[in-house]
Each structure stands twice: as C-alpha cells, then as structure tokens.
Amino acid sequence: MAEIKLNDSFTAEVDAFRSAAAGLDAGSVSAAAAGGLSLPTVDAYQERLYRIQSLMLRLERLVRKDAADMDALAAKLKATDASGS
C-alpha cells in the first residue's frame, strides 16, 4: 500500500497561501473617481477598474476555497494515518 507523507510545514504553507489573498479587497475603485467629469475615456477607465476589482475578489474567494480544501485534505490524511488504514 502506498504511503502518503504530510509535510510538517504543510499547515504553515496553506496559511501563507490563504493570507496571500487577504488584501485583494483592500482597495477602493471609487477612490479613482474623476469628480464631475463625464468623458467616455474616464468612464471606460472606471469600468475597467470595476472589472479588475471583480476579478480580484473572485480570485480571493477561490484562494480561500482552495485553502479550505487543502485543510480538509490534510485532516483526512491525518485521520486515515491515525486509523492505520
């Protein structure tokens, strides 16, 4: 039977992976407001910023989900190892 070894630093690596996404939602797209200007270029620029922010927030959620999945995998591996099966 193949044996899976879980590196002792795995939890720390997953925590570092998770925290890498923590600041992705810190910026404010509305901070790049152009005051009372209503130019097509300014509007397009702000729309691009909103899209980038949306992608970054999705990335943050994906990283958090992946980190949770890695935590669950580590827990299952440890439980399997403890049961001896």
mmCIF file of N, CA and C in Angstrom, residues 48-79:
data_model
loop_
_atom_site.group_PDB
_atom_site.id
_atom_site.type_symbol
_atom_site.label_atom_id
_atom_site.label_comp_id
_atom_site.label_asym_id
_atom_site.label_seq_id
_atom_site.Cartn_x
_atom_site.Cartn_y
_atom_site.Cartn_z
ATOM 1 N N ARG A 48 -13.172 49.556 -16.371
ATOM 2 C CA ARG A 48 -12.062 48.602 -16.352
ATOM 3 C C ARG A 48 -11.616 48.328 -14.912
ATOM 4 N N LEU A 49 -11.566 49.377 -14.096
ATOM 5 C CA LEU A 49 -11.197 49.193 -12.691
ATOM 6 C C LEU A 49 -12.209 48.318 -11.960
ATOM 7 N N TYR A 50 -13.489 48.520 -12.234
ATOM 8 C CA TYR A 50 -14.522 47.699 -11.604
ATOM 9 C C TYR A 50 -14.367 46.235 -12.015
ATOM 10 N N ARG A 51 -14.061 46.003 -13.278
ATOM 11 C CA ARG A 51 -13.871 44.623 -13.754
ATOM 12 C C ARG A 51 -12.651 43.979 -13.095
ATOM 13 N N ILE A 52 -11.575 44.728 -12.991
ATOM 14 C CA ILE A 52 -10.362 44.214 -12.348
ATOM 15 C C ILE A 52 -10.652 43.881 -10.884
ATOM 16 N N GLN A 53 -11.357 44.781 -10.205
ATOM 17 C CA GLN A 53 -11.698 44.530 -8.804
ATOM 18 C C GLN A 53 -12.559 43.279 -8.678
ATOM 19 N N SER A 54 -13.500 43.107 -9.584
ATOM 20 C CA SER A 54 -14.361 41.932 -9.558
ATOM 21 C C SER A 54 -13.536 40.657 -9.723
ATOM 22 N N LEU A 55 -12.587 40.672 -10.647
ATOM 23 C CA LEU A 55 -11.717 39.514 -10.836
ATOM 24 C C LEU A 55 -10.871 39.242 -9.594
ATOM 25 N N MET A 56 -10.373 40.299 -8.973
ATOM 26 C CA MET A 56 -9.549 40.130 -7.782
ATOM 27 C C MET A 56 -10.361 39.542 -6.628
ATOM 28 N N LEU A 57 -11.601 39.970 -6.496
ATOM 29 C CA LEU A 57 -12.458 39.426 -5.438
ATOM 30 C C LEU A 57 -12.770 37.955 -5.698
ATOM 31 N N ARG A 58 -12.972 37.598 -6.972
ATOM 32 C CA ARG A 58 -13.183 36.187 -7.311
ATOM 33 C C ARG A 58 -11.942 35.372 -6.998
ATOM 34 N N LEU A 59 -10.783 35.933 -7.315
ATOM 35 C CA LEU A 59 -9.531 35.249 -7.012
ATOM 36 C C LEU A 59 -9.382 35.039 -5.509
ATOM 37 N N GLU A 60 -9.729 36.048 -4.732
ATOM 38 C CA GLU A 60 -9.647 35.921 -3.273
ATOM 39 C C GLU A 60 -10.541 34.786 -2.776
ATOM 40 N N ARG A 61 -11.779 34.733 -3.285
ATOM 41 C CA ARG A 61 -12.698 33.661 -2.872
ATOM 42 C C ARG A 61 -12.170 32.293 -3.294
ATOM 43 N N LEU A 62 -11.586 32.217 -4.486
ATOM 44 C CA LEU A 62 -11.040 30.955 -4.969
ATOM 45 C C LEU A 62 -9.863 30.490 -4.107
ATOM 46 N N VAL A 63 -8.993 31.424 -3.747
ATOM 47 C CA VAL A 63 -7.850 31.070 -2.896
ATOM 48 C C VAL A 63 -8.334 30.594 -1.534
ATOM 49 N N ARG A 64 -9.311 31.289 -0.963
ATOM 50 C CA ARG A 64 -9.845 30.866 0.338
ATOM 51 C C ARG A 64 -10.473 29.472 0.256
ATOM 52 N N LYS A 65 -11.210 29.200 -0.836
ATOM 53 C CA LYS A 65 -11.817 27.890 -1.025
ATOM 54 C C LYS A 65 -10.739 26.827 -1.189
ATOM 55 N N ASP A 66 -9.723 27.101 -2.000
ATOM 56 C CA ASP A 66 -8.646 26.138 -2.199
ATOM 57 C C ASP A 66 -7.907 25.858 -0.895
ATOM 58 N N ALA A 67 -7.678 26.885 -0.106
ATOM 59 C CA ALA A 67 -7.009 26.699 1.184
ATOM 60 C C ALA A 67 -7.867 25.834 2.110
ATOM 61 N N ALA A 68 -9.165 26.066 2.114
ATOM 62 C CA ALA A 68 -10.070 25.249 2.930
ATOM 63 C C ALA A 68 -10.064 23.797 2.448
ATOM 64 N N ASP A 69 -10.023 23.610 1.130
ATOM 65 C CA ASP A 69 -9.947 22.252 0.582
ATOM 66 C C ASP A 69 -8.644 21.561 1.002
ATOM 67 N N MET A 70 -7.543 22.315 1.007
ATOM 68 C CA MET A 70 -6.266 21.737 1.429
ATOM 69 C C MET A 70 -6.289 21.387 2.914
ATOM 70 N N ASP A 71 -6.927 22.232 3.725
ATOM 71 C CA ASP A 71 -7.080 21.920 5.149
ATOM 72 C C ASP A 71 -7.878 20.634 5.338
ATOM 73 N N ALA A 72 -8.956 20.490 4.569
ATOM 74 C CA ALA A 72 -9.794 19.291 4.671
ATOM 75 C C ALA A 72 -9.017 18.051 4.231
ATOM 76 N N LEU A 73 -8.231 18.179 3.166
ATOM 77 C CA LEU A 73 -7.419 17.061 2.702
ATOM 78 C C LEU A 73 -6.408 16.650 3.770
ATOM 79 N N ALA A 74 -5.756 17.637 4.374
ATOM 80 C CA ALA A 74 -4.782 17.338 5.429
ATOM 81 C C ALA A 74 -5.456 16.639 6.602
ATOM 82 N N ALA A 75 -6.644 17.086 6.971
ATOM 83 C CA ALA A 75 -7.375 16.452 8.081
ATOM 84 C C ALA A 75 -7.730 15.000 7.752
ATOM 85 N N LYS A 76 -8.164 14.758 6.502
ATOM 86 C CA LYS A 76 -8.494 13.397 6.099
ATOM 87 C C LYS A 76 -7.261 12.505 6.100
ATOM 88 N N LEU A 77 -6.134 13.049 5.620
ATOM 89 C CA LEU A 77 -4.899 12.266 5.602
ATOM 90 C C LEU A 77 -4.453 11.913 7.023
ATOM 91 N N LYS A 78 -4.557 12.885 7.927
ATOM 92 C CA LYS A 78 -4.167 12.634 9.313
ATOM 93 C C LYS A 78 -5.102 11.612 9.969
ATOM 94 N N ALA A 79 -6.397 11.715 9.671
ATOM 95 C CA ALA A 79 -7.364 10.756 10.233
ATOM 96 C C ALA A 79 -7.106 9.353 9.694
#
